[in-house]
JSON list of C-alpha atoms in Angstrom, two decimals:
[
{"chain": "A", "resi": 26, "resn": "ASP", "atom": "CA", "xyz": [-2.81, -19.84, 3.09]},
{"chain": "A", "resi": 27, "resn": "ALA", "atom": "CA", "xyz": [-0.15, -18.06, 1.08]},
{"chain": "A", "resi": 28, "resn": "MET", "atom": "CA", "xyz": [0.81, -14.85, 2.80]},
{"chain": "A", "resi": 29, "resn": "VAL", "atom": "CA", "xyz": [3.25, -12.11, 3.67]},
{"chain": "A", "resi": 30, "resn": "ILE", "atom": "CA", "xyz": [4.53, -12.27, 7.25]},
{"chain": "A", "resi": 31, "resn": "GLN", "atom": "CA", "xyz": [6.26, -9.55, 9.18]},
{"chain": "A", "resi": 32, "resn": "ASN", "atom": "CA", "xyz": [8.03, -9.91, 12.50]},
{"chain": "A", "resi": 33, "resn": "PRO", "atom": "CA", "xyz": [7.84, -8.47, 14.97]},
{"chain": "A", "resi": 34, "resn": "ARG", "atom": "CA", "xyz": [4.53, -6.61, 14.79]},
{"chain": "A", "resi": 35, "resn": "TYR", "atom": "CA", "xyz": [5.84, -4.04, 17.28]},
{"chain": "A", "resi": 36, "resn": "GLN", "atom": "CA", "xyz": [9.46, -3.07, 17.76]},
{"chain": "A", "resi": 37, "resn": "VAL", "atom": "CA", "xyz": [10.88, -0.66, 20.29]},
{"chain": "A", "resi": 38, "resn": "THR", "atom": "CA", "xyz": [14.44, 0.53, 19.88]},
{"chain": "A", "resi": 39, "resn": "GLN", "atom": "CA", "xyz": [16.66, 3.22, 21.32]},
{"chain": "A", "resi": 40, "resn": "PHE", "atom": "CA", "xyz": [17.86, 6.28, 19.50]},
{"chain": "A", "resi": 41, "resn": "GLY", "atom": "CA", "xyz": [20.92, 5.26, 17.49]},
{"chain": "A", "resi": 42, "resn": "LYS", "atom": "CA", "xyz": [20.66, 1.53, 18.19]},
{"chain": "A", "resi": 43, "resn": "PRO", "atom": "CA", "xyz": [20.58, -0.58, 15.01]},
{"chain": "A", "resi": 44, "resn": "VAL", "atom": "CA", "xyz": [17.39, -2.48, 14.37]},
{"chain": "A", "resi": 45, "resn": "THR", "atom": "CA", "xyz": [16.34, -5.10, 11.84]},
{"chain": "A", "resi": 46, "resn": "LEU", "atom": "CA", "xyz": [12.83, -5.78, 10.65]},
{"chain": "A", "resi": 47, "resn": "SER", "atom": "CA", "xyz": [12.00, -8.98, 8.82]},
{"chain": "A", "resi": 48, "resn": "CYS", "atom": "CA", "xyz": [9.59, -10.03, 6.13]},
{"chain": "A", "resi": 49, "resn": "SER", "atom": "CA", "xyz": [8.88, -13.46, 4.73]},
{"chain": "A", "resi": 50, "resn": "GLN", "atom": "CA", "xyz": [6.47, -14.69, 2.11]},
{"chain": "A", "resi": 51, "resn": "THR", "atom": "CA", "xyz": [4.96, -17.95, 1.01]},
{"chain": "A", "resi": 52, "resn": "LEU", "atom": "CA", "xyz": [3.60, -16.56, -2.25]},
{"chain": "A", "resi": 53, "resn": "ASN", "atom": "CA", "xyz": [6.84, -17.35, -4.13]},
{"chain": "A", "resi": 54, "resn": "HIS", "atom": "CA", "xyz": [6.80, -13.84, -5.59]},
{"chain": "A", "resi": 55, "resn": "ASN", "atom": "CA", "xyz": [10.08, -12.59, -6.98]},
{"chain": "A", "resi": 56, "resn": "VAL", "atom": "CA", "xyz": [9.56, -8.90, -6.18]},
{"chain": "A", "resi": 57, "resn": "MET", "atom": "CA", "xyz": [9.63, -7.62, -2.60]},
{"chain": "A", "resi": 58, "resn": "TYR", "atom": "CA", "xyz": [9.09, -4.06, -1.42]},
{"chain": "A", "resi": 59, "resn": "TRP", "atom": "CA", "xyz": [9.64, -2.04, 1.73]},
{"chain": "A", "resi": 60, "resn": "TYR", "atom": "CA", "xyz": [7.43, 0.94, 2.51]},
{"chain": "A", "resi": 61, "resn": "GLN", "atom": "CA", "xyz": [7.53, 3.44, 5.33]},
{"chain": "A", "resi": 62, "resn": "GLN", "atom": "CA", "xyz": [4.23, 4.87, 6.53]},
{"chain": "A", "resi": 63, "resn": "LYS", "atom": "CA", "xyz": [4.13, 7.68, 9.04]},
{"chain": "A", "resi": 64, "resn": "SER", "atom": "CA", "xyz": [1.04, 8.59, 10.98]},
{"chain": "A", "resi": 65, "resn": "SER", "atom": "CA", "xyz": [-1.85, 9.82, 8.81]},
{"chain": "A", "resi": 66, "resn": "GLN", "atom": "CA", "xyz": [0.24, 9.61, 5.66]},
{"chain": "A", "resi": 67, "resn": "ALA", "atom": "CA", "xyz": [0.32, 7.38, 2.62]},
{"chain": "A", "resi": 68, "resn": "PRO", "atom": "CA", "xyz": [2.93, 4.62, 2.39]},
{"chain": "A", "resi": 69, "resn": "LYS", "atom": "CA", "xyz": [6.23, 5.70, 0.88]},
{"chain": "A", "resi": 70, "resn": "LEU", "atom": "CA", "xyz": [8.37, 3.26, -1.08]},
{"chain": "A", "resi": 71, "resn": "LEU", "atom": "CA", "xyz": [11.91, 2.90, 0.30]},
{"chain": "A", "resi": 72, "resn": "PHE", "atom": "CA", "xyz": [13.28, 0.22, -2.05]},
{"chain": "A", "resi": 73, "resn": "HIS", "atom": "CA", "xyz": [12.45, -3.03, -3.75]},
{"chain": "A", "resi": 74, "resn": "TYR", "atom": "CA", "xyz": [14.09, -6.17, -5.07]},
{"chain": "A", "resi": 75, "resn": "TYR", "atom": "CA", "xyz": [13.54, -7.89, -8.38]},
{"chain": "A", "resi": 76, "resn": "ASP", "atom": "CA", "xyz": [14.92, -11.26, -7.34]},
{"chain": "A", "resi": 77, "resn": "LYS", "atom": "CA", "xyz": [18.36, -10.22, -6.08]},
{"chain": "A", "resi": 78, "resn": "ASP", "atom": "CA", "xyz": [18.47, -6.93, -7.96]},
{"chain": "A", "resi": 79, "resn": "PHE", "atom": "CA", "xyz": [18.20, -4.08, -5.48]},
{"chain": "A", "resi": 80, "resn": "ASN", "atom": "CA", "xyz": [16.38, -0.88, -6.49]},
{"chain": "A", "resi": 81, "resn": "ASN", "atom": "CA", "xyz": [16.72, 2.06, -4.17]},
{"chain": "A", "resi": 82, "resn": "GLU", "atom": "CA", "xyz": [14.43, 5.08, -4.28]},
{"chain": "A", "resi": 83, "resn": "ALA", "atom": "CA", "xyz": [16.35, 8.30, -4.83]},
{"chain": "A", "resi": 84, "resn": "ASP", "atom": "CA", "xyz": [15.16, 9.91, -1.62]},
{"chain": "A", "resi": 85, "resn": "THR", "atom": "CA", "xyz": [15.65, 6.93, 0.70]},
{"chain": "A", "resi": 86, "resn": "PRO", "atom": "CA", "xyz": [18.17, 7.91, 3.40]},
{"chain": "A", "resi": 87, "resn": "ASP", "atom": "CA", "xyz": [21.45, 5.98, 3.59]},
{"chain": "A", "resi": 88, "resn": "ASN", "atom": "CA", "xyz": [20.46, 5.02, 7.11]},
{"chain": "A", "resi": 89, "resn": "PHE", "atom": "CA", "xyz": [18.12, 2.46, 5.57]},
{"chain": "A", "resi": 90, "resn": "GLN", "atom": "CA", "xyz": [19.54, -0.72, 4.10]},
{"chain": "A", "resi": 91, "resn": "SER", "atom": "CA", "xyz": [18.05, -3.97, 2.92]},
{"chain": "A", "resi": 92, "resn": "ARG", "atom": "CA", "xyz": [19.06, -7.58, 2.44]},
{"chain": "A", "resi": 93, "resn": "ARG", "atom": "CA", "xyz": [17.39, -10.38, 0.57]},
{"chain": "A", "resi": 94, "resn": "PRO", "atom": "CA", "xyz": [19.19, -13.67, 1.25]},
{"chain": "A", "resi": 95, "resn": "ASN", "atom": "CA", "xyz": [16.67, -15.77, -0.68]},
{"chain": "A", "resi": 96, "resn": "THR", "atom": "CA", "xyz": [13.31, -15.57, -2.43]},
{"chain": "A", "resi": 97, "resn": "SER", "atom": "CA", "xyz": [11.31, -15.92, 0.76]},
{"chain": "A", "resi": 98, "resn": "PHE", "atom": "CA", "xyz": [12.99, -13.43, 3.07]},
{"chain": "A", "resi": 99, "resn": "CYS", "atom": "CA", "xyz": [13.78, -9.75, 3.02]},
{"chain": "A", "resi": 100, "resn": "PHE", "atom": "CA", "xyz": [15.19, -7.59, 5.83]},
{"chain": "A", "resi": 101, "resn": "LEU", "atom": "CA", "xyz": [15.13, -3.90, 6.53]},
{"chain": "A", "resi": 102, "resn": "ASP", "atom": "CA", "xyz": [18.08, -2.61, 8.52]},
{"chain": "A", "resi": 103, "resn": "ILE", "atom": "CA", "xyz": [18.02, 0.81, 10.12]},
{"chain": "A", "resi": 104, "resn": "ARG", "atom": "CA", "xyz": [21.59, 1.56, 11.07]},
{"chain": "A", "resi": 105, "resn": "SER", "atom": "CA", "xyz": [21.07, 4.45, 13.45]},
{"chain": "A", "resi": 106, "resn": "PRO", "atom": "CA", "xyz": [17.39, 5.07, 14.10]},
{"chain": "A", "resi": 107, "resn": "GLY", "atom": "CA", "xyz": [16.33, 8.60, 14.80]},
{"chain": "A", "resi": 108, "resn": "LEU", "atom": "CA", "xyz": [13.11, 9.81, 16.34]},
{"chain": "A", "resi": 109, "resn": "GLY", "atom": "CA", "xyz": [11.87, 10.64, 12.86]},
{"chain": "A", "resi": 110, "resn": "ASP", "atom": "CA", "xyz": [12.14, 7.00, 11.82]},
{"chain": "A", "resi": 111, "resn": "ALA", "atom": "CA", "xyz": [9.28, 5.99, 14.09]},
{"chain": "A", "resi": 112, "resn": "ALA", "atom": "CA", "xyz": [6.67, 4.68, 11.69]},
{"chain": "A", "resi": 113, "resn": "MET", "atom": "CA", "xyz": [4.86, 1.65, 10.36]},
{"chain": "A", "resi": 114, "resn": "TYR", "atom": "CA", "xyz": [7.05, -0.39, 8.03]},
{"chain": "A", "resi": 115, "resn": "LEU", "atom": "CA", "xyz": [5.18, -2.39, 5.44]},
{"chain": "A", "resi": 116, "resn": "CYS", "atom": "CA", "xyz": [6.52, -5.21, 3.32]},
{"chain": "A", "resi": 117, "resn": "ALA", "atom": "CA", "xyz": [4.83, -6.15, 0.06]},
{"chain": "A", "resi": 118, "resn": "THR", "atom": "CA", "xyz": [5.34, -8.68, -2.71]},
{"chain": "A", "resi": 119, "resn": "SER", "atom": "CA", "xyz": [4.33, -9.12, -6.32]},
{"chain": "A", "resi": 120, "resn": "THR", "atom": "CA", "xyz": [5.20, -11.28, -9.29]},
{"chain": "A", "resi": 121, "resn": "GLN", "atom": "CA", "xyz": [7.68, -9.71, -11.70]},
{"chain": "A", "resi": 122, "resn": "GLY", "atom": "CA", "xyz": [5.05, -9.05, -14.31]},
{"chain": "A", "resi": 123, "resn": "GLY", "atom": "CA", "xyz": [2.30, -8.80, -11.79]},
{"chain": "A", "resi": 124, "resn": "GLU", "atom": "CA", "xyz": [0.29, -5.69, -11.30]},
{"chain": "A", "resi": 125, "resn": "THR", "atom": "CA", "xyz": [-0.85, -6.21, -7.75]},
{"chain": "A", "resi": 126, "resn": "GLN", "atom": "CA", "xyz": [1.22, -5.81, -4.59]},
{"chain": "A", "resi": 127, "resn": "TYR", "atom": "CA", "xyz": [0.20, -7.82, -1.55]},
{"chain": "A", "resi": 128, "resn": "PHE", "atom": "CA", "xyz": [1.08, -6.38, 1.81]},
{"chain": "A", "resi": 129, "resn": "GLY", "atom": "CA", "xyz": [2.05, -7.87, 5.13]},
{"chain": "A", "resi": 130, "resn": "PRO", "atom": "CA", "xyz": [0.58, -6.71, 8.46]},
{"chain": "A", "resi": 131, "resn": "GLY", "atom": "CA", "xyz": [3.40, -4.25, 9.07]},
{"chain": "A", "resi": 132, "resn": "THR", "atom": "CA", "xyz": [5.86, -3.62, 11.89]},
{"chain": "A", "resi": 133, "resn": "ARG", "atom": "CA", "xyz": [5.24, -0.57, 14.02]},
{"chain": "A", "resi": 134, "resn": "LEU", "atom": "CA", "xyz": [8.60, 0.89, 15.10]},
{"chain": "A", "resi": 135, "resn": "LEU", "atom": "CA", "xyz": [8.95, 3.09, 18.14]},
{"chain": "A", "resi": 136, "resn": "VAL", "atom": "CA", "xyz": [12.22, 4.94, 18.77]},
{"chain": "A", "resi": 137, "resn": "LEU", "atom": "CA", "xyz": [12.92, 6.08, 22.32]},
{"chain": "C", "resi": 16, "resn": "ALA", "atom": "CA", "xyz": [4.61, 12.63, -13.19]},
{"chain": "C", "resi": 17, "resn": "GLN", "atom": "CA", "xyz": [1.79, 10.71, -11.61]},
{"chain": "C", "resi": 18, "resn": "LYS", "atom": "CA", "xyz": [-0.54, 11.95, -8.94]},
{"chain": "C", "resi": 19, "resn": "VAL", "atom": "CA", "xyz": [-3.53, 10.59, -7.05]},
{"chain": "C", "resi": 20, "resn": "THR", "atom": "CA", "xyz": [-5.91, 12.87, -5.20]},
{"chain": "C", "resi": 21, "resn": "GLN", "atom": "CA", "xyz": [-8.39, 11.77, -2.58]},
{"chain": "C", "resi": 22, "resn": "ALA", "atom": "CA", "xyz": [-10.07, 15.01, -1.69]},
{"chain": "C", "resi": 23, "resn": "GLN", "atom": "CA", "xyz": [-12.07, 13.57, 1.21]},
{"chain": "C", "resi": 24, "resn": "THR", "atom": "CA", "xyz": [-9.78, 13.34, 4.23]},
{"chain": "C", "resi": 25, "resn": "GLU", "atom": "CA", "xyz": [-12.48, 12.02, 6.55]},
{"chain": "C", "resi": 26, "resn": "ILE", "atom": "CA", "xyz": [-16.01, 10.74, 6.08]},
{"chain": "C", "resi": 27, "resn": "SER", "atom": "CA", "xyz": [-18.40, 9.78, 8.84]},
{"chain": "C", "resi": 28, "resn": "VAL", "atom": "CA", "xyz": [-21.65, 7.91, 8.17]},
{"chain": "C", "resi": 29, "resn": "VAL", "atom": "CA", "xyz": [-24.23, 5.98, 10.10]},
{"chain": "C", "resi": 30, "resn": "GLU", "atom": "CA", "xyz": [-24.49, 2.25, 9.59]},
{"chain": "C", "resi": 31, "resn": "LYS", "atom": "CA", "xyz": [-26.52, 1.18, 6.55]},
{"chain": "C", "resi": 32, "resn": "GLU", "atom": "CA", "xyz": [-25.87, 4.42, 4.70]},
{"chain": "C", "resi": 33, "resn": "ASP", "atom": "CA", "xyz": [-24.25, 4.27, 1.28]},
{"chain": "C", "resi": 34, "resn": "VAL", "atom": "CA", "xyz": [-20.95, 6.10, 0.95]},
{"chain": "C", "resi": 35, "resn": "THR", "atom": "CA", "xyz": [-18.75, 7.00, -2.02]},
{"chain": "C", "resi": 36, "resn": "LEU", "atom": "CA", "xyz": [-15.02, 7.60, -1.76]},
{"chain": "C", "resi": 37, "resn": "ASP", "atom": "CA", "xyz": [-13.61, 9.76, -4.53]},
{"chain": "C", "resi": 38, "resn": "CYS", "atom": "CA", "xyz": [-10.34, 9.24, -6.35]},
{"chain": "C", "resi": 39, "resn": "VAL", "atom": "CA", "xyz": [-8.94, 11.40, -9.14]},
{"chain": "C", "resi": 40, "resn": "TYR", "atom": "CA", "xyz": [-5.65, 10.62, -10.83]},
{"chain": "C", "resi": 41, "resn": "GLU", "atom": "CA", "xyz": [-3.16, 12.20, -13.20]},
{"chain": "C", "resi": 42, "resn": "THR", "atom": "CA", "xyz": [-0.86, 10.34, -15.54]},
{"chain": "C", "resi": 43, "resn": "ARG", "atom": "CA", "xyz": [0.64, 10.75, -18.99]},
{"chain": "C", "resi": 44, "resn": "ASP", "atom": "CA", "xyz": [0.78, 7.03, -19.55]},
{"chain": "C", "resi": 45, "resn": "THR", "atom": "CA", "xyz": [-1.77, 5.38, -21.78]},
{"chain": "C", "resi": 46, "resn": "THR", "atom": "CA", "xyz": [-1.51, 2.05, -19.98]},
{"chain": "C", "resi": 47, "resn": "TYR", "atom": "CA", "xyz": [-1.73, 1.97, -16.23]},
{"chain": "C", "resi": 48, "resn": "TYR", "atom": "CA", "xyz": [-3.38, 0.26, -13.28]},
{"chain": "C", "resi": 49, "resn": "LEU", "atom": "CA", "xyz": [-5.61, 1.66, -10.56]},
{"chain": "C", "resi": 50, "resn": "PHE", "atom": "CA", "xyz": [-6.07, 0.12, -7.13]},
{"chain": "C", "resi": 51, "resn": "TRP", "atom": "CA", "xyz": [-8.02, 0.46, -3.95]},
{"chain": "C", "resi": 52, "resn": "TYR", "atom": "CA", "xyz": [-6.61, -0.74, -0.65]},
{"chain": "C", "resi": 53, "resn": "LYS", "atom": "CA", "xyz": [-8.24, -0.85, 2.77]},
{"chain": "C", "resi": 54, "resn": "GLN", "atom": "CA", "xyz": [-6.19, -0.21, 5.93]},
{"chain": "C", "resi": 55, "resn": "PRO", "atom": "CA", "xyz": [-8.04, -1.12, 9.13]},
{"chain": "C", "resi": 56, "resn": "PRO", "atom": "CA", "xyz": [-6.72, 0.02, 12.52]},
{"chain": "C", "resi": 57, "resn": "SER", "atom": "CA", "xyz": [-4.51, -3.09, 12.69]},
{"chain": "C", "resi": 58, "resn": "GLY", "atom": "CA", "xyz": [-2.38, -1.53, 9.95]},
{"chain": "C", "resi": 59, "resn": "GLU", "atom": "CA", "xyz": [-2.34, -4.13, 7.20]},
{"chain": "C", "resi": 60, "resn": "LEU", "atom": "CA", "xyz": [-3.04, -2.87, 3.69]},
{"chain": "C", "resi": 61, "resn": "VAL", "atom": "CA", "xyz": [-5.72, -5.12, 2.23]},
{"chain": "C", "resi": 62, "resn": "PHE", "atom": "CA", "xyz": [-6.01, -5.28, -1.54]},
{"chain": "C", "resi": 63, "resn": "LEU", "atom": "CA", "xyz": [-9.57, -4.66, -2.75]},
{"chain": "C", "resi": 64, "resn": "ILE", "atom": "CA", "xyz": [-9.47, -4.20, -6.50]},
{"chain": "C", "resi": 65, "resn": "ARG", "atom": "CA", "xyz": [-7.24, -3.58, -9.51]},
{"chain": "C", "resi": 66, "resn": "ARG", "atom": "CA", "xyz": [-8.50, -1.99, -12.70]},
{"chain": "C", "resi": 67, "resn": "ASN", "atom": "CA", "xyz": [-6.60, -1.80, -16.00]},
{"chain": "C", "resi": 68, "resn": "SER", "atom": "CA", "xyz": [-6.71, 1.45, -17.92]},
{"chain": "C", "resi": 69, "resn": "PHE", "atom": "CA", "xyz": [-8.14, -0.21, -21.00]},
{"chain": "C", "resi": 70, "resn": "ASP", "atom": "CA", "xyz": [-11.05, -1.75, -19.09]},
{"chain": "C", "resi": 71, "resn": "GLU", "atom": "CA", "xyz": [-13.63, 0.82, -18.12]},
{"chain": "C", "resi": 72, "resn": "GLN", "atom": "CA", "xyz": [-16.23, -1.68, -17.04]},
{"chain": "C", "resi": 73, "resn": "ASN", "atom": "CA", "xyz": [-17.57, -0.96, -13.62]},
{"chain": "C", "resi": 74, "resn": "GLU", "atom": "CA", "xyz": [-17.29, -3.72, -11.06]},
{"chain": "C", "resi": 75, "resn": "ILE", "atom": "CA", "xyz": [-19.42, -4.89, -8.20]},
{"chain": "C", "resi": 76, "resn": "SER", "atom": "CA", "xyz": [-18.32, -7.22, -5.44]},
{"chain": "C", "resi": 77, "resn": "GLY", "atom": "CA", "xyz": [-20.93, -7.71, -2.77]},
{"chain": "C", "resi": 78, "resn": "ARG", "atom": "CA", "xyz": [-21.52, -4.35, -1.10]},
{"chain": "C", "resi": 79, "resn": "TYR", "atom": "CA", "xyz": [-18.56, -2.80, -2.91]},
{"chain": "C", "resi": 80, "resn": "SER", "atom": "CA", "xyz": [-18.67, -1.20, -6.34]},
{"chain": "C", "resi": 81, "resn": "TRP", "atom": "CA", "xyz": [-16.22, 0.79, -8.39]},
{"chain": "C", "resi": 82, "resn": "ASN", "atom": "CA", "xyz": [-16.84, 3.37, -11.08]},
{"chain": "C", "resi": 83, "resn": "PHE", "atom": "CA", "xyz": [-13.94, 3.98, -13.46]},
{"chain": "C", "resi": 84, "resn": "GLN", "atom": "CA", "xyz": [-14.25, 6.90, -15.87]},
{"chain": "C", "resi": 85, "resn": "LYS", "atom": "CA", "xyz": [-11.23, 7.73, -18.01]},
{"chain": "C", "resi": 86, "resn": "SER", "atom": "CA", "xyz": [-12.91, 10.86, -19.37]},
{"chain": "C", "resi": 87, "resn": "THR", "atom": "CA", "xyz": [-12.77, 12.43, -15.92]},
{"chain": "C", "resi": 88, "resn": "SER", "atom": "CA", "xyz": [-9.72, 10.46, -14.65]},
{"chain": "C", "resi": 89, "resn": "SER", "atom": "CA", "xyz": [-11.71, 9.15, -11.74]},
{"chain": "C", "resi": 90, "resn": "PHE", "atom": "CA", "xyz": [-11.96, 5.82, -10.00]},
{"chain": "C", "resi": 91, "resn": "ASN", "atom": "CA", "xyz": [-14.58, 6.12, -7.30]},
{"chain": "C", "resi": 92, "resn": "PHE", "atom": "CA", "xyz": [-15.47, 3.49, -4.72]},
{"chain": "C", "resi": 93, "resn": "THR", "atom": "CA", "xyz": [-18.95, 3.01, -3.28]},
{"chain": "C", "resi": 94, "resn": "ILE", "atom": "CA", "xyz": [-19.88, 0.98, -0.23]},
{"chain": "C", "resi": 95, "resn": "THR", "atom": "CA", "xyz": [-23.56, 0.12, -0.09]},
{"chain": "C", "resi": 96, "resn": "ALA", "atom": "CA", "xyz": [-25.28, -0.40, 3.25]},
{"chain": "C", "resi": 97, "resn": "SER", "atom": "CA", "xyz": [-22.13, 0.41, 5.21]},
{"chain": "C", "resi": 98, "resn": "GLN", "atom": "CA", "xyz": [-21.21, -1.55, 8.32]},
{"chain": "C", "resi": 99, "resn": "VAL", "atom": "CA", "xyz": [-19.10, -0.72, 11.35]},
{"chain": "C", "resi": 100, "resn": "VAL", "atom": "CA", "xyz": [-16.44, -3.16, 10.08]},
{"chain": "C", "resi": 101, "resn": "ASP", "atom": "CA", "xyz": [-15.99, -0.95, 7.03]},
{"chain": "C", "resi": 102, "resn": "SER", "atom": "CA", "xyz": [-14.36, 1.66, 9.25]},
{"chain": "C", "resi": 103, "resn": "ALA", "atom": "CA", "xyz": [-10.80, 2.06, 7.96]},
{"chain": "C", "resi": 104, "resn": "VAL", "atom": "CA", "xyz": [-8.53, 4.24, 5.89]},
{"chain": "C", "resi": 105, "resn": "TYR", "atom": "CA", "xyz": [-8.99, 3.63, 2.19]},
{"chain": "C", "resi": 106, "resn": "PHE", "atom": "CA", "xyz": [-6.21, 4.34, -0.26]},
{"chain": "C", "resi": 107, "resn": "CYS", "atom": "CA", "xyz": [-6.49, 4.76, -4.00]},
{"chain": "C", "resi": 108, "resn": "ALA", "atom": "CA", "xyz": [-3.28, 4.06, -5.92]},
{"chain": "C", "resi": 109, "resn": "LEU", "atom": "CA", "xyz": [-1.90, 4.23, -9.44]},
{"chain": "C", "resi": 110, "resn": "ARG", "atom": "CA", "xyz": [0.86, 2.26, -11.14]},
{"chain": "C", "resi": 111, "resn": "LYS", "atom": "CA", "xyz": [2.08, 2.68, -14.67]},
{"chain": "C", "resi": 112, "resn": "ALA", "atom": "CA", "xyz": [2.27, -0.51, -16.69]},
{"chain": "C", "resi": 113, "resn": "SER", "atom": "CA", "xyz": [6.03, -0.43, -17.14]},
{"chain": "C", "resi": 114, "resn": "GLY", "atom": "CA", "xyz": [6.97, 0.34, -13.56]},
{"chain": "C", "resi": 115, "resn": "SER", "atom": "CA", "xyz": [6.63, -1.11, -10.10]},
{"chain": "C", "resi": 116, "resn": "ARG", "atom": "CA", "xyz": [6.09, 1.96, -7.92]},
{"chain": "C", "resi": 117, "resn": "LEU", "atom": "CA", "xyz": [2.62, 2.56, -6.53]},
{"chain": "C", "resi": 118, "resn": "THR", "atom": "CA", "xyz": [1.58, 6.20, -6.29]},
{"chain": "C", "resi": 119, "resn": "PHE", "atom": "CA", "xyz": [-0.85, 6.48, -3.39]},
{"chain": "C", "resi": 120, "resn": "GLY", "atom": "CA", "xyz": [-3.42, 9.10, -2.63]},
{"chain": "C", "resi": 121, "resn": "GLU", "atom": "CA", "xyz": [-3.41, 10.53, 0.88]},
{"chain": "C", "resi": 122, "resn": "GLY", "atom": "CA", "xyz": [-6.20, 8.22, 1.99]},
{"chain": "C", "resi": 123, "resn": "THR", "atom": "CA", "xyz": [-9.75, 8.72, 3.23]},
{"chain": "C", "resi": 124, "resn": "GLN", "atom": "CA", "xyz": [-10.59, 7.85, 6.82]},
{"chain": "C", "resi": 125, "resn": "LEU", "atom": "CA", "xyz": [-14.06, 6.29, 6.82]},
{"chain": "C", "resi": 126, "resn": "THR", "atom": "CA", "xyz": [-15.89, 5.98, 10.13]},
{"chain": "C", "resi": 127, "resn": "VAL", "atom": "CA", "xyz": [-19.12, 4.05, 10.21]},
{"chain": "C", "resi": 128, "resn": "ASN", "atom": "CA", "xyz": [-21.08, 4.68, 13.39]},
{"chain": "C", "resi": 129, "resn": "PRO", "atom": "CA", "xyz": [-23.63, 2.23, 14.77]}
]
């Protein structure tokens, strides 16, 4: 089945220690998104890629970076995680003209 | 600016009851899309439905139905004969036709008790 995959499902990191979350997709969609979702809140868009074109949200902290080496993979790098970065990180994909975003299972990040 | 309001933070029902989740939206765009997503405790956001602004036909899919009314800017979701597996957070979302960003409501936590 075509799908969006996120690894790992749970990630524990230390305060200030860089961490990378990964997302892959078999849907062959050219748009990929990263969302942050804190407890009891709605998902918040961090950035997205149209193919290799990176689109950052204005209020996304510089601490968050992203890489998309090819169509299938996208990475979220948190350079110096703080306690406030503990959250669920959701990856989603869509076609460029597509209206619907399809989400992966998420990675739950814990910062100690 | 766009906004989605889900006034019901939490709803609790007993199995087999019908339940309606409310969604009210604000947008200046004439063409837009409305969505419902389900988020079970596992965390994945599961796509349920998309509705285009120019299509006000209501939709039914099994026990799920959606009522879209542009006149009141509402896109309500009804679950008939609820089941314990329906317990989840449900998000309503809005996207304008020309953009990619989803504007989410704050979500409604539905608990279905046996």
